[in-house]
């Protein structure tokens, strides 16, 4: 019986000291001491999960200046914006109805580019250098300034492009009326002929009312080499209605004319200028500005 009790006690001690497997256990039976070597107990440890950095939601292609995922770029922080800004996808030179200029493009993905550019200068000759408002012909002298911001798309992934954006027009358009007839000639306004010698010079300015002009284009952009390409675009920008100002050399000068009933009448050169001014505003010259341009592109 004593041997059974001692054995049970020994088993309990061994179980309770399993974590100290390297330490011996001593059991005393009468005057005899017996040392038992504890068997090591295997303890399973669960490995802690290791954090693995996830791939970013965007990748930046330094060669093409492309941010593959613009949403990721926004979350990614200012470094991505900085990298994108200093790594444009292309630069272009252009000439067209908006003027002579250039633009810089940043790739948003393989088929989309953001463009910022400017076009301007004296391009009146591109519109013929003159135009008619009712029965009066006007010579035009223009100084255009058209900064713009837009998006250029390649919807089919090839040379065909579609563009849209906003122009901030600041175009100075000066006009001068040309008289008709021989000798002193006349200005015909609202179907009435006013003596040109008495009226003097009629000249003024035209300004479009829109401070922001939306535009849309279609075009082509074939690549000639790996880096160089050409492009052409057709479209229009809505410049809005016009405000006109016309002045006579001497607004108080008396001007003789014959009304529609054949009755001789008299007015002032200033009043004739106001009639010309109204006809110019009714004309709304270049309310829809045609966009025709060609150019060359260098891609990085």
Tab-separated table of N, CA, C and O in Angstrom, residues 95-98 152 160-164 215-221 231-237 289-295:
chain	number	residue	atom	x	y	z
A	95	UNK	N	0.031	75.737	-83.116
A	95	UNK	CA	-0.404	76.957	-83.777
A	95	UNK	C	-1.816	76.711	-84.283
A	95	UNK	O	-2.131	75.623	-84.773
A	96	UNK	N	-2.673	77.726	-84.107
A	96	UNK	CA	-4.053	77.557	-84.534
A	96	UNK	C	-4.865	78.807	-84.303
A	96	UNK	O	-4.317	79.899	-84.093
A	97	UNK	N	-6.165	78.650	-84.309
A	97	UNK	CA	-7.066	79.796	-84.188
A	97	UNK	C	-7.028	80.426	-82.795
A	97	UNK	O	-7.435	81.586	-82.648
A	98	UNK	N	-6.580	79.704	-81.787
A	98	UNK	CA	-6.418	80.291	-80.459
A	98	UNK	C	-5.114	81.072	-80.348
A	98	UNK	O	-4.932	81.844	-79.403
A	152	UNK	N	-7.134	65.199	-72.271
A	152	UNK	CA	-7.017	64.587	-73.598
A	152	UNK	C	-7.192	63.082	-73.447
A	152	UNK	O	-6.462	62.434	-72.685
A	160	UNK	N	-6.577	58.241	-82.323
A	160	UNK	CA	-7.775	59.081	-82.243
A	160	UNK	C	-7.907	59.673	-80.841
A	160	UNK	O	-7.788	58.955	-79.838
A	161	UNK	N	-8.175	60.991	-80.761
A	161	UNK	CA	-8.263	61.664	-79.458
A	161	UNK	C	-9.550	62.474	-79.338
A	161	UNK	O	-10.140	62.906	-80.326
A	162	UNK	N	-9.946	62.681	-78.092
A	162	UNK	CA	-11.050	63.572	-77.753
A	162	UNK	C	-10.586	64.446	-76.592
A	162	UNK	O	-9.965	63.945	-75.649
A	163	UNK	N	-10.876	65.736	-76.679
A	163	UNK	CA	-10.425	66.659	-75.638
A	163	UNK	C	-11.566	67.517	-75.132
A	163	UNK	O	-12.541	67.785	-75.836
A	164	UNK	N	-11.433	67.974	-73.897
A	164	UNK	CA	-12.409	68.886	-73.295
A	164	UNK	C	-11.712	69.644	-72.179
A	164	UNK	O	-10.753	69.147	-71.579
A	215	UNK	N	-14.576	74.160	-73.824
A	215	UNK	CA	-14.258	73.766	-75.197
A	215	UNK	C	-14.276	72.247	-75.327
A	215	UNK	O	-14.173	71.512	-74.342
A	216	UNK	N	-14.401	71.803	-76.567
A	216	UNK	CA	-14.344	70.367	-76.870
A	216	UNK	C	-13.697	70.200	-78.238
A	216	UNK	O	-13.896	71.027	-79.137
A	217	UNK	N	-12.917	69.142	-78.384
A	217	UNK	CA	-12.218	68.883	-79.636
A	217	UNK	C	-12.191	67.391	-79.943
A	217	UNK	O	-12.366	66.556	-79.056
A	218	UNK	N	-11.954	67.083	-81.187
A	218	UNK	CA	-11.566	65.741	-81.609
A	218	UNK	C	-10.291	65.894	-82.438
A	218	UNK	O	-10.033	66.983	-82.982
A	219	UNK	N	-9.502	64.844	-82.511
A	219	UNK	CA	-8.263	64.988	-83.252
A	219	UNK	C	-7.533	63.686	-83.468
A	219	UNK	O	-8.095	62.592	-83.279
A	220	UNK	N	-6.274	63.808	-83.864
A	220	UNK	CA	-5.426	62.643	-84.063
A	220	UNK	C	-4.045	62.973	-83.530
A	220	UNK	O	-3.575	64.113	-83.602
A	221	UNK	N	-3.355	61.963	-82.977
A	221	UNK	CA	-2.005	62.127	-82.425
A	221	UNK	C	-1.158	60.906	-82.766
A	221	UNK	O	-0.870	60.080	-81.903
A	231	UNK	N	0.201	66.196	-84.118
A	231	UNK	CA	-1.206	66.166	-83.757
A	231	UNK	C	-1.961	67.252	-84.501
A	231	UNK	O	-1.397	68.249	-84.962
A	232	UNK	N	-3.252	67.037	-84.633
A	232	UNK	CA	-4.170	68.026	-85.187
A	232	UNK	C	-5.491	67.914	-84.450
A	232	UNK	O	-5.888	66.814	-84.039
A	233	UNK	N	-6.168	69.053	-84.272
A	233	UNK	CA	-7.430	69.051	-83.530
A	233	UNK	C	-8.431	69.992	-84.191
A	233	UNK	O	-8.062	71.030	-84.748
A	234	UNK	N	-9.713	69.617	-84.092
A	234	UNK	CA	-10.832	70.429	-84.550
A	234	UNK	C	-11.852	70.499	-83.436
A	234	UNK	O	-12.107	69.509	-82.752
A	235	UNK	N	-12.436	71.680	-83.250
A	235	UNK	CA	-13.453	71.803	-82.218
A	235	UNK	C	-13.940	73.231	-82.111
A	235	UNK	O	-13.856	74.020	-83.060
A	236	UNK	N	-14.456	73.581	-80.936
A	236	UNK	CA	-14.977	74.924	-80.717
A	236	UNK	C	-14.972	75.230	-79.229
A	236	UNK	O	-15.016	74.332	-78.378
A	237	UNK	N	-14.911	76.532	-78.929
A	237	UNK	CA	-15.007	77.017	-77.558
A	237	UNK	C	-16.148	78.028	-77.506
A	237	UNK	O	-16.287	78.873	-78.402
A	289	UNK	N	-16.022	80.214	-80.792
A	289	UNK	CA	-14.683	80.324	-81.371
A	289	UNK	C	-14.280	78.987	-81.987
A	289	UNK	O	-14.195	77.976	-81.276
A	290	UNK	N	-14.050	78.936	-83.286
A	290	UNK	CA	-13.589	77.673	-83.871
A	290	UNK	C	-12.172	77.356	-83.395
A	290	UNK	O	-11.335	78.250	-83.258
A	291	UNK	N	-11.932	76.093	-83.104
A	291	UNK	CA	-10.599	75.642	-82.713
A	291	UNK	C	-10.052	74.748	-83.821
A	291	UNK	O	-10.610	73.687	-84.107
A	292	UNK	N	-9.018	75.227	-84.446
A	292	UNK	CA	-8.291	74.448	-85.446
A	292	UNK	C	-6.822	74.614	-85.108
A	292	UNK	O	-6.309	75.738	-85.095
A	293	UNK	N	-6.141	73.524	-84.809
A	293	UNK	CA	-4.722	73.653	-84.484
A	293	UNK	C	-3.949	72.400	-84.877
A	293	UNK	O	-4.500	71.290	-84.938
A	294	UNK	N	-2.665	72.624	-85.138
A	294	UNK	CA	-1.736	71.545	-85.441
A	294	UNK	C	-0.491	71.779	-84.599
A	294	UNK	O	-0.227	72.882	-84.117
A	295	UNK	N	0.287	70.715	-84.415
A	295	UNK	CA	1.491	70.868	-83.625
A	295	UNK	C	2.334	69.615	-83.591
A	295	UNK	O	2.044	68.618	-84.259
